[in-house]
GROMACS .gro file of C-alpha atoms in nm:
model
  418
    1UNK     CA    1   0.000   0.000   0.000
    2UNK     CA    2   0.108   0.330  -0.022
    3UNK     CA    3  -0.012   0.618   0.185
    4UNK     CA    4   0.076   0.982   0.152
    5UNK     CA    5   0.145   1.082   0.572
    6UNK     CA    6   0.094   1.439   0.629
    7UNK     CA    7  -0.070   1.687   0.955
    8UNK     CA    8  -0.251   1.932   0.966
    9UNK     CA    9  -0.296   2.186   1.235
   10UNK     CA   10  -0.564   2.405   1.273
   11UNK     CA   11  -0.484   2.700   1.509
   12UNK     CA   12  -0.754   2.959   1.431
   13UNK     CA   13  -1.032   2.996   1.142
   14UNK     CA   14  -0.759   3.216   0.902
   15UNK     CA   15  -0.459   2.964   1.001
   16UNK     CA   16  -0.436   2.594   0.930
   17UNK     CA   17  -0.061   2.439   0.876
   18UNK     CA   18   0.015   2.131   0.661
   19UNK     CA   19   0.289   1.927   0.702
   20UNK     CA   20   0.309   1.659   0.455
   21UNK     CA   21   0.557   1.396   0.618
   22UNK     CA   22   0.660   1.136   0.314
   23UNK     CA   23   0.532   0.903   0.089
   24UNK     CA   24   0.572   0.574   0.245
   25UNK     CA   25   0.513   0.219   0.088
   26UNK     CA   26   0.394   0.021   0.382
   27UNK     CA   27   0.212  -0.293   0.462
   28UNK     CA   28  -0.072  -0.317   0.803
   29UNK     CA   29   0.188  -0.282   1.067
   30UNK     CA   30   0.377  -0.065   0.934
   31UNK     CA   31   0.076   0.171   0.853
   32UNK     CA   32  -0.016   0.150   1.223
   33UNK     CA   33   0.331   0.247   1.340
   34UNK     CA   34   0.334   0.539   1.133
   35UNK     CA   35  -0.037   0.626   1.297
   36UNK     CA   36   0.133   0.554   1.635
   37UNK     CA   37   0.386   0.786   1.550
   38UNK     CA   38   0.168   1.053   1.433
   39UNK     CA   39  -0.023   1.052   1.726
   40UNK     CA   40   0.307   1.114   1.947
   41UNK     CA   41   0.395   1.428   1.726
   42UNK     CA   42   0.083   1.581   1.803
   43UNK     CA   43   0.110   1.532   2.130
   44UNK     CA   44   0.419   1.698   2.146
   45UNK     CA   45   0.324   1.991   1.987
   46UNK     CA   46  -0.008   2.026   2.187
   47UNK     CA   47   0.122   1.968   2.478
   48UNK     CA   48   0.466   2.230   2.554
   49UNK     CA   49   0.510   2.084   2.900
   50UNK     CA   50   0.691   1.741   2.699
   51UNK     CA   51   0.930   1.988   2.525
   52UNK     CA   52   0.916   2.310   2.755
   53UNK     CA   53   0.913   2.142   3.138
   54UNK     CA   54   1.022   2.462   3.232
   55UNK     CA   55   1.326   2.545   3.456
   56UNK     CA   56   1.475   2.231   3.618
   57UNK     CA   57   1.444   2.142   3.956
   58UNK     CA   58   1.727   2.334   4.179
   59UNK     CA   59   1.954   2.135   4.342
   60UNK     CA   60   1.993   2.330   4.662
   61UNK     CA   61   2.303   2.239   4.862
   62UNK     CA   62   2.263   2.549   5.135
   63UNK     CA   63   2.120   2.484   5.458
   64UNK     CA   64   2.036   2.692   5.712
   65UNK     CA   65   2.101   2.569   6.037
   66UNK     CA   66   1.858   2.660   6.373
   67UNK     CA   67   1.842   2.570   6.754
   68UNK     CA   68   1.522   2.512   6.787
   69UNK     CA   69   1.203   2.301   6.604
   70UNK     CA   70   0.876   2.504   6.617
   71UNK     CA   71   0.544   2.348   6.671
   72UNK     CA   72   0.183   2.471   6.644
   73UNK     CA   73  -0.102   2.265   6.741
   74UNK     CA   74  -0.482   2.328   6.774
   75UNK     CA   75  -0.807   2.159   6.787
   76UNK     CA   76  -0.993   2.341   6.477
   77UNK     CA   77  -1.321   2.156   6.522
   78UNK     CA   78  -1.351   2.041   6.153
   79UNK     CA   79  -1.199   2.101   5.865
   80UNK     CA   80  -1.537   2.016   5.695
   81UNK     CA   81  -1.867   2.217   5.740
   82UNK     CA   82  -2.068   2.041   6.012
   83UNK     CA   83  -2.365   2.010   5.724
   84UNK     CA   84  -2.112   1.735   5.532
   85UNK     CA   85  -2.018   1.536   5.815
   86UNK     CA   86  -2.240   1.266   5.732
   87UNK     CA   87  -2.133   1.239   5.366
   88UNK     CA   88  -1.873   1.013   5.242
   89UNK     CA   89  -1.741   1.265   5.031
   90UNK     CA   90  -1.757   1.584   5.177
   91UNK     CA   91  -1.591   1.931   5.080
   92UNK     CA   92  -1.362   2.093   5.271
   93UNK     CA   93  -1.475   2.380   5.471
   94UNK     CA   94  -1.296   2.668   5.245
   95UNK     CA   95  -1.296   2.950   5.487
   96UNK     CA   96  -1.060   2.758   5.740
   97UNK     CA   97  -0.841   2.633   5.470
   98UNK     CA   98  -0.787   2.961   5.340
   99UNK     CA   99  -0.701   3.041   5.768
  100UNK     CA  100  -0.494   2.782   5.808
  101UNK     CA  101  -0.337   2.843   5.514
  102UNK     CA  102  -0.273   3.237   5.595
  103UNK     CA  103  -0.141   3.151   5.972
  104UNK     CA  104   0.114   2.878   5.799
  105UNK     CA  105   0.220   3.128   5.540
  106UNK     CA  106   0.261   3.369   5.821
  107UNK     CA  107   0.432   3.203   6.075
  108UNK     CA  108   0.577   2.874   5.931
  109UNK     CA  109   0.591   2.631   6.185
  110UNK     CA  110   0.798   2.321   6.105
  111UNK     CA  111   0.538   2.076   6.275
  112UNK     CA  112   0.167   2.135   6.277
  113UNK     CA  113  -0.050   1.899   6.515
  114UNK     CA  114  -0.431   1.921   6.462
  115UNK     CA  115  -0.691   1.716   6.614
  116UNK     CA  116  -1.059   1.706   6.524
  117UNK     CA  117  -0.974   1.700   6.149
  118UNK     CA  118  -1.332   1.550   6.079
  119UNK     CA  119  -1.172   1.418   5.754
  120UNK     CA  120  -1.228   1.128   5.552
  121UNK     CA  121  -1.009   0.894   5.361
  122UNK     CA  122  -1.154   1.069   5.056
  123UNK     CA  123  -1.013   1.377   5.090
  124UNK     CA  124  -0.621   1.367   4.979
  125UNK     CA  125  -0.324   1.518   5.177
  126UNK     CA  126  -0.274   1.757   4.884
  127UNK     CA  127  -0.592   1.928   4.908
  128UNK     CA  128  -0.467   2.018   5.305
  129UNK     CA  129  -0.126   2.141   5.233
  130UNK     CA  130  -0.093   2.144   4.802
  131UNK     CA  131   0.238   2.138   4.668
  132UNK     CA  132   0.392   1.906   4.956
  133UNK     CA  133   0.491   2.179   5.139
  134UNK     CA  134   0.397   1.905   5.408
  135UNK     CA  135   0.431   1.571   5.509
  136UNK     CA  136   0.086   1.474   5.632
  137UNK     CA  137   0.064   1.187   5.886
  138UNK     CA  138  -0.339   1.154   5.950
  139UNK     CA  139  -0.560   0.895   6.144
  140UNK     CA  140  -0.889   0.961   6.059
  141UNK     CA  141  -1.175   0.843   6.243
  142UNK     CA  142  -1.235   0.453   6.210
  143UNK     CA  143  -1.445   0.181   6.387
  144UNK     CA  144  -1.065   0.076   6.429
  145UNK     CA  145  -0.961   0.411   6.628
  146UNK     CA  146  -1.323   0.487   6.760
  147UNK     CA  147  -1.500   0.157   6.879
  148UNK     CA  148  -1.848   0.152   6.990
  149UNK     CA  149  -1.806   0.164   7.407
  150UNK     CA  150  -2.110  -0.110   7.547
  151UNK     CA  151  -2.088   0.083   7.830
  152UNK     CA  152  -2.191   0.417   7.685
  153UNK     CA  153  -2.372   0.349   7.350
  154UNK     CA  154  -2.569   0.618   7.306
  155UNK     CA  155  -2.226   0.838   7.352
  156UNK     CA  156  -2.138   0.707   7.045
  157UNK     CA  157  -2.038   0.940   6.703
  158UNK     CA  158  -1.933   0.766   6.380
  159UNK     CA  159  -1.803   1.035   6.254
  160UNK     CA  160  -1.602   1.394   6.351
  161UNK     CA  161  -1.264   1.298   6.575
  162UNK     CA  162  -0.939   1.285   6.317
  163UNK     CA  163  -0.626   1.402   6.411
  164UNK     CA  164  -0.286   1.512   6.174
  165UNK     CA  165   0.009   1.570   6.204
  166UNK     CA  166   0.268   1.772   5.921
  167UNK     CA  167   0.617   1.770   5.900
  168UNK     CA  168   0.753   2.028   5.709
  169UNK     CA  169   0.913   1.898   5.387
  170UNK     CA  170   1.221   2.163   5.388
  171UNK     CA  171   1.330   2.008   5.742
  172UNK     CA  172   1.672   1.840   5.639
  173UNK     CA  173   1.515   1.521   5.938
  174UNK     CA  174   1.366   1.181   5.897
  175UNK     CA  175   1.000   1.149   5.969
  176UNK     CA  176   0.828   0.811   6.005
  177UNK     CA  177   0.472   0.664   6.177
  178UNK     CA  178   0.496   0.477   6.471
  179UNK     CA  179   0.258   0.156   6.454
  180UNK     CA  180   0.089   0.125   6.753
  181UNK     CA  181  -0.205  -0.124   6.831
  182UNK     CA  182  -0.457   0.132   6.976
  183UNK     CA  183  -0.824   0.154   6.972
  184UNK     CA  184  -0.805   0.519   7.035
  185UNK     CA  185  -0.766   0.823   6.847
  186UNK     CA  186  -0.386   0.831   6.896
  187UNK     CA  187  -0.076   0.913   6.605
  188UNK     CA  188   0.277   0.916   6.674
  189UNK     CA  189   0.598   1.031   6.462
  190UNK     CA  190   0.936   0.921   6.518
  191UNK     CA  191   1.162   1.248   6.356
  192UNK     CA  192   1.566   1.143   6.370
  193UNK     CA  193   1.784   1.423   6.325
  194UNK     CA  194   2.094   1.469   6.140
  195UNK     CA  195   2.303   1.346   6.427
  196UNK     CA  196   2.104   1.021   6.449
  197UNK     CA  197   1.918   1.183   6.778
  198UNK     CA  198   1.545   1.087   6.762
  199UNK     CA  199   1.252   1.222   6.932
  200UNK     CA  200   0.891   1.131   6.916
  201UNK     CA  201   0.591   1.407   6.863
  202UNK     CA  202   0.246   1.270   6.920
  203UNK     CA  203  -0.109   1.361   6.942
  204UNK     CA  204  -0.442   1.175   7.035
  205UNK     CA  205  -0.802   1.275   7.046
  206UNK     CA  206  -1.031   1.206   7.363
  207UNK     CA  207  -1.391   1.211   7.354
  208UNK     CA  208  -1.461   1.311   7.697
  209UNK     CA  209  -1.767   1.096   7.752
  210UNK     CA  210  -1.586   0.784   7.689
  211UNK     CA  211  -1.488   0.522   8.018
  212UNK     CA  212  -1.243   0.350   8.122
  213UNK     CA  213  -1.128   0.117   7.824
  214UNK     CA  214  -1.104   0.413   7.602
  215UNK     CA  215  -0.836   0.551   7.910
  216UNK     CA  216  -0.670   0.254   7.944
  217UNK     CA  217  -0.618   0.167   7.549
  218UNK     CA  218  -0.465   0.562   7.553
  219UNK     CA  219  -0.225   0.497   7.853
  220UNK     CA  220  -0.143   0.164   7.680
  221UNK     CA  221   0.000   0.350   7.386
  222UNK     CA  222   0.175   0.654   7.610
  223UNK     CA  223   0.376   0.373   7.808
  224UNK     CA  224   0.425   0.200   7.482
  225UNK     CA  225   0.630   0.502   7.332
  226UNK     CA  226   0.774   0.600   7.691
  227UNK     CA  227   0.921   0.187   7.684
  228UNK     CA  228   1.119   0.267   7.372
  229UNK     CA  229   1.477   0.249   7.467
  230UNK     CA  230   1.614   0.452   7.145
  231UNK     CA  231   1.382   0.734   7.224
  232UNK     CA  232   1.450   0.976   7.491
  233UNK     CA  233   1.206   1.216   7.420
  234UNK     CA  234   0.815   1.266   7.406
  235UNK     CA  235   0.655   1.525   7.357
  236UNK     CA  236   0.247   1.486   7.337
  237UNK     CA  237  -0.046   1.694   7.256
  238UNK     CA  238  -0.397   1.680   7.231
  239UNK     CA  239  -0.723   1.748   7.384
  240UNK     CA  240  -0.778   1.485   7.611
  241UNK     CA  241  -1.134   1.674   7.770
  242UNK     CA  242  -1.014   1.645   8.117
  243UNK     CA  243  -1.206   1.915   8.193
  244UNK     CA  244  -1.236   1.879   8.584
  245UNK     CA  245  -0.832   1.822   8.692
  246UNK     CA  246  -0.691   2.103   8.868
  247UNK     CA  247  -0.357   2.046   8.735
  248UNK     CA  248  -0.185   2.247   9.007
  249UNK     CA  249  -0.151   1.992   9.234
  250UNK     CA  250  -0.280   1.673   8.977
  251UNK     CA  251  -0.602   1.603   9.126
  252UNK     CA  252  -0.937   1.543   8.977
  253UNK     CA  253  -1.328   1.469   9.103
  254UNK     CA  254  -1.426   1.236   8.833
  255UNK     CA  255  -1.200   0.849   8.879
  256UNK     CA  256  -1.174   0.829   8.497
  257UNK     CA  257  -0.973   1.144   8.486
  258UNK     CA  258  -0.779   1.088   8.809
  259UNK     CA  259  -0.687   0.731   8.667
  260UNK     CA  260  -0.519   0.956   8.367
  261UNK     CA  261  -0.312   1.137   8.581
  262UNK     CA  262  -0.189   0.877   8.788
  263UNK     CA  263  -0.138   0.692   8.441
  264UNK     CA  264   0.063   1.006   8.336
  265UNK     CA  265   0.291   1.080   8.657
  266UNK     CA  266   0.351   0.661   8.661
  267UNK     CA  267   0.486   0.725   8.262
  268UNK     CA  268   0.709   1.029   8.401
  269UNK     CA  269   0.534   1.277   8.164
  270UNK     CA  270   0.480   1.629   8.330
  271UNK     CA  271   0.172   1.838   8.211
  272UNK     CA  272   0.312   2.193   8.099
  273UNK     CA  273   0.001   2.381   7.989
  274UNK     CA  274  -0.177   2.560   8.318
  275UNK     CA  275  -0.416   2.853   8.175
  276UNK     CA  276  -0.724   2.801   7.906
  277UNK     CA  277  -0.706   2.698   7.602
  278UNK     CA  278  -1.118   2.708   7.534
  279UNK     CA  279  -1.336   2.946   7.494
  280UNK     CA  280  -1.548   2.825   7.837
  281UNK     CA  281  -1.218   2.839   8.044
  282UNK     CA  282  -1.106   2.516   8.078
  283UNK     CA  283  -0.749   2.313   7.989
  284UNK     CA  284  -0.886   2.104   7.749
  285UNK     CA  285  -0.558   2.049   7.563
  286UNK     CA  286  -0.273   1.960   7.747
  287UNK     CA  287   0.106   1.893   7.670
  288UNK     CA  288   0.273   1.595   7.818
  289UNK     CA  289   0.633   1.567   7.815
  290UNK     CA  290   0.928   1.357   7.993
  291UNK     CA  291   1.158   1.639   7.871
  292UNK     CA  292   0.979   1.948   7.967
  293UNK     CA  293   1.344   2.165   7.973
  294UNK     CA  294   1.381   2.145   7.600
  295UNK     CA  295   1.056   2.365   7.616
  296UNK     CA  296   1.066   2.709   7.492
  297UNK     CA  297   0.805   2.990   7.424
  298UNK     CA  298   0.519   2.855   7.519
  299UNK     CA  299   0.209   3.051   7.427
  300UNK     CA  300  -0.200   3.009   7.420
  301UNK     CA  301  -0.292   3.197   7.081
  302UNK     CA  302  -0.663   3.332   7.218
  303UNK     CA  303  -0.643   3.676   7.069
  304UNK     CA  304  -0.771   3.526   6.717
  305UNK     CA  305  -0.441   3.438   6.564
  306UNK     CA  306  -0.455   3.063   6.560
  307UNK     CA  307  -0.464   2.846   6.268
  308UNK     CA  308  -0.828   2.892   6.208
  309UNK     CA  309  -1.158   2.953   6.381
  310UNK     CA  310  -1.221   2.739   6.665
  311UNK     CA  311  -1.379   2.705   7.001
  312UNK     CA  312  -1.016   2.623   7.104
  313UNK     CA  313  -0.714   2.824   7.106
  314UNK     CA  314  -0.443   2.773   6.925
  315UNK     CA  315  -0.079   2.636   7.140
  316UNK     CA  316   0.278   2.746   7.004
  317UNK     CA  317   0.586   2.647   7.130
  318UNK     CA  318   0.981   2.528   7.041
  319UNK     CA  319   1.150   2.252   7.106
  320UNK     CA  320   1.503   2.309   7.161
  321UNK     CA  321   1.730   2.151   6.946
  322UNK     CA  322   1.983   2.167   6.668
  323UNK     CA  323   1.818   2.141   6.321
  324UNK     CA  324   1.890   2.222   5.963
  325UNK     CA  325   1.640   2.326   5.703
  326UNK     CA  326   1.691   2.361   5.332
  327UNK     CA  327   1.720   2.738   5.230
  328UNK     CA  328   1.467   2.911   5.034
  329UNK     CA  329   1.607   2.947   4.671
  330UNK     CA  330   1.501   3.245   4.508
  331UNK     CA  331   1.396   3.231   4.153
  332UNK     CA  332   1.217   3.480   3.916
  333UNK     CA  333   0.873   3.459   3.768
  334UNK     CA  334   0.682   3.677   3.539
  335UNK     CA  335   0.431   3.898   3.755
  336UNK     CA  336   0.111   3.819   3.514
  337UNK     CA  337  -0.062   4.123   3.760
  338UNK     CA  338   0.139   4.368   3.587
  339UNK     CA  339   0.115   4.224   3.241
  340UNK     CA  340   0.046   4.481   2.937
  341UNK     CA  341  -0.239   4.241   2.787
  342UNK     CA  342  -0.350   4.478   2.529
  343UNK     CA  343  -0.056   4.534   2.368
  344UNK     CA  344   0.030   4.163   2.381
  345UNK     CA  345  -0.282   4.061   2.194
  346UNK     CA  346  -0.231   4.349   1.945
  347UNK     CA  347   0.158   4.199   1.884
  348UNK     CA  348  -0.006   3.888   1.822
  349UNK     CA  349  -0.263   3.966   1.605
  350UNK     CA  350   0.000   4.165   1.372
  351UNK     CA  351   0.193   3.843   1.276
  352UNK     CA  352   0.185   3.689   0.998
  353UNK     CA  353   0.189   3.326   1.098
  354UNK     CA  354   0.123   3.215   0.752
  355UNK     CA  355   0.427   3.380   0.631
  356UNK     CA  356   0.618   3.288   0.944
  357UNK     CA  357   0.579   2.909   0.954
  358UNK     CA  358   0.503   2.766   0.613
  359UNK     CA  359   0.637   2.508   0.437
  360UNK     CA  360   0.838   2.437   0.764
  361UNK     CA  361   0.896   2.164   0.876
  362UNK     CA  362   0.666   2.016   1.221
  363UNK     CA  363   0.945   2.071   1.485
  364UNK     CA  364   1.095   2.383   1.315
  365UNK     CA  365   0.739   2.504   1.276
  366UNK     CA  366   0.705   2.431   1.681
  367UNK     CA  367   1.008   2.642   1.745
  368UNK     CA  368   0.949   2.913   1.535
  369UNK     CA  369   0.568   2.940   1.671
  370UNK     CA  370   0.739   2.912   2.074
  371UNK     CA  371   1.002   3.122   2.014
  372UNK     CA  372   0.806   3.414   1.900
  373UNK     CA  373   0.487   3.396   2.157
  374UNK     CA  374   0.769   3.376   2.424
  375UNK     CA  375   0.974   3.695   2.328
  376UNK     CA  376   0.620   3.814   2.306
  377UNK     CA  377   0.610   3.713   2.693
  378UNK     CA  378   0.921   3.855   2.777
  379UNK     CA  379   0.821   4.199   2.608
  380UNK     CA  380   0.490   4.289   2.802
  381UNK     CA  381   0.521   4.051   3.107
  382UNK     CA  382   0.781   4.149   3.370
  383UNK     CA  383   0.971   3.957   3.627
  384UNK     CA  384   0.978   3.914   3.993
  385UNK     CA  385   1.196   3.772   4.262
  386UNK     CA  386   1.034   3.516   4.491
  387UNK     CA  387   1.108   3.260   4.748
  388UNK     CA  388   1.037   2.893   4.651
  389UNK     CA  389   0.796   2.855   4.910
  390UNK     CA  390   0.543   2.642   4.864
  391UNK     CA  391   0.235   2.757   4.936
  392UNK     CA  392  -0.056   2.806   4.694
  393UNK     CA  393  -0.067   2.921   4.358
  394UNK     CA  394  -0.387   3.168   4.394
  395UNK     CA  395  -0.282   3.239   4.739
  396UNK     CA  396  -0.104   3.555   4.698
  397UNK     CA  397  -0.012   3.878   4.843
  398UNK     CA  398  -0.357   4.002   4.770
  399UNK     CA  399  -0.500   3.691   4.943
  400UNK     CA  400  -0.282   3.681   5.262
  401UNK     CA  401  -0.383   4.062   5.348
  402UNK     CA  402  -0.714   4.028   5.326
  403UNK     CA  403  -0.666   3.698   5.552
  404UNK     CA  404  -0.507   3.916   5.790
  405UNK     CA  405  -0.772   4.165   5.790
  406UNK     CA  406  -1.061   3.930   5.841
  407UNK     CA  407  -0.864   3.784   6.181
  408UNK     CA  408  -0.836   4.209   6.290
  409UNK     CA  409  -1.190   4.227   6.250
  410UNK     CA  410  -1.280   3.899   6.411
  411UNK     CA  411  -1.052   4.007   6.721
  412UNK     CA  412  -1.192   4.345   6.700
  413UNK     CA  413  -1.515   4.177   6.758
  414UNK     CA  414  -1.439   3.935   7.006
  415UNK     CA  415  -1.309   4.260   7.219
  416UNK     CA  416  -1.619   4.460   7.161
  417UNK     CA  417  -1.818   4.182   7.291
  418UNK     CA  418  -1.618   4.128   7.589
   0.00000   0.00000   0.00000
């Protein structure tokens, strides 16, 4: 058989390029290789990202080097509205993304510990923290981590709970899951350090109307980690809901709660958070430590500048320790805000591109055609410095001020009230 092989493009209603390839003298196979073929050149030149990945990944050899690990944790009460908690699918509650995602750009903590996600194994890590600025360690509510209690049925929720917690990924550390056998809401990470030193950051989830099995499958896993003869040091935090311990001198009314504390002292873990951290006055959310003099800064955030809106305040604090994170490389992109579009689409509409590309040849034709739309670019687009941060693509500068005002107005508020 022979076949005449040729493409044609079709950019606009004036422009259409043909390409005629060869004359080829080719039996079945051969006539579907050449289809095969085909296909993969148009690929190529629909698709620049094959030819044009854009600028290579940096290899960034700097490191910065710090003596201390920050931390901010807080019980947001749902990352999903409380209308899709039900659903198997659920959205994301935008507003406190867009929070979260202002306080992290804002004060960059290198771990973030959040309990009472109210995620579900639908929603993916990236839709959290997008461009793995993060990595995510979740345990989302399960009959595994959330049992049905016989002796308090009607106590029971199927769904809320879910705790996180995110490593950042320019930490120059180790960061693995600890497997623990719990029937709790309870997640632990082992982070080694450059100099082989290892500690262990955990968080766990208490609903406080479960008994004494729920307390007893927690403690389980606290002297679990605490038995570890690698690991030193623990540092744990969560709302646990003992809402009735006076925790300056460890005592409690209610024998579930006292059994924690004598669980706690028996596990050598001191509890180093003594004011509120809810919006009713109690210490809901508590920090339990065996190393409490690596401890630094601790601060309840309830003057509206936690990660998002919550009936608990947000807890910040450093650990302190010798770490190393990758530096931020600078790099320049075009600043599209500033962009002379007019003009652009005027320059464009001027050429020729019947004149410019005919006859040529597919991949010249390609070149030709990049070439001149990117000079185009570099004409009425300018160029900006940045940091390789990697936070959102629409969250900009525009974005994270208006986040900022809407947390002045909400504290505003919460002062006019009071």
């Amino acid at each position: 058989m022979i076949h005449k092989i040729g493409i044609m493009i079709k950019i606009s209603r004036s422009v259409t390029f043909v390409f005629p390839l060869r004359v080829v003298h080719c039996d079945y196979f051969s006539f579907s290789y050449w289809c095969c073929s085909i296909n993969l050149v148009l690929i190529v030149i629909f698709t620049p990202c094959i030819v044009n990945p854009g600028p290579p990944n940096v290899q960034v050899n700097d490191v910065s080097k710090s003596d201390h690990l920050s931390v901010y944790y807080q019980n947001v009460q749902g990352m999903i509205p409380f209308s899709y908690l039900n659903d198997s699918h659920p959205m994301l509650d935008n507003t406190k993304l867009y929070e979260m995602h202002a306080c992290v750009q804002n004060e960059q903590p290198d771990v973030i510990v959040l309990n009472e996600t109210w995620l579900k194994p639908t929603i993916l890590d990236s839709e959290i923290f997008p461009g793995n600025s993060y990595k995510i360690f979740r345990c989302d509510r399960s009959e595994a981590t959330h049992p049905l209690d016989p002796d308090f049925p009607r106590k029971f929720r199927k769904n809320g709970g879910g705790i996180m917690i995110a490593i950042k990924s320019t930490l120059l550390i180790t960061s693995k899951r600890i497997e623990i056998n719990c029937k709790a809401e309870f997640l632990a990470v082992e982070l080694e350090m450059l100099d082989k030193s290892k500690i262990i950051i955990a968080t766990c989830y208490r609903v406080g109307t479960l008994g004494l099995k729920n307390c007893h499958q927690i403690t389980n896993a606290i002297n679990s980690l605490v038995g570890k003869k690698r690991i030193k040091k623990i540092f744990l935090i969560g709302d646990f809901n003992l809402r009735n311990v006076n925790w300056e001198n460890n005592t409690s009314t209610n024998y579930i709660e006292q059994a924690f504390i004598e669980e706690f002292n028996q596990a050598g873990l001191i509890q180093c958070i003594k004011s509120s951290t809810h919006v009713r006055g109690n210490i809901l959310d508590i920090l339990l430590t065996n190393s409490d003099n690596y401890i630094d800064r601790l601060e309840i955030l309830n003057d509206s500048t936690g990660l998002c809106k919550s009936d608990h305040y947000a807890i910040r604090f450093n650990l302190k320790m010798k770490i190393k994170r990758r530096k931020q490389h600078k790099v320049k992109t075009h600043n599209y805000k500033r962009a002379n579009w007019d003009q652009l689409n005027i320059d464009l509409n001027n050429i020729n591109w019947n004149q410019l590309i005919e006859g040529q040849e597919p991949d010249i034709a390609w070149q030709i055609f990049k070439s001149t739309l990117f000079n185009l670019i570099e004409k009425h687009i300018p160029k900006i410095t940045i940091k390789t941060n990697s936070q959102p693509p629409w969250f900009d500068s525009e974005c994270f001020e208006k986040c900022r005002e809407k947390r002045g107005c909400t504290r505003n508020l919460r002062d006019l009230n009071a």
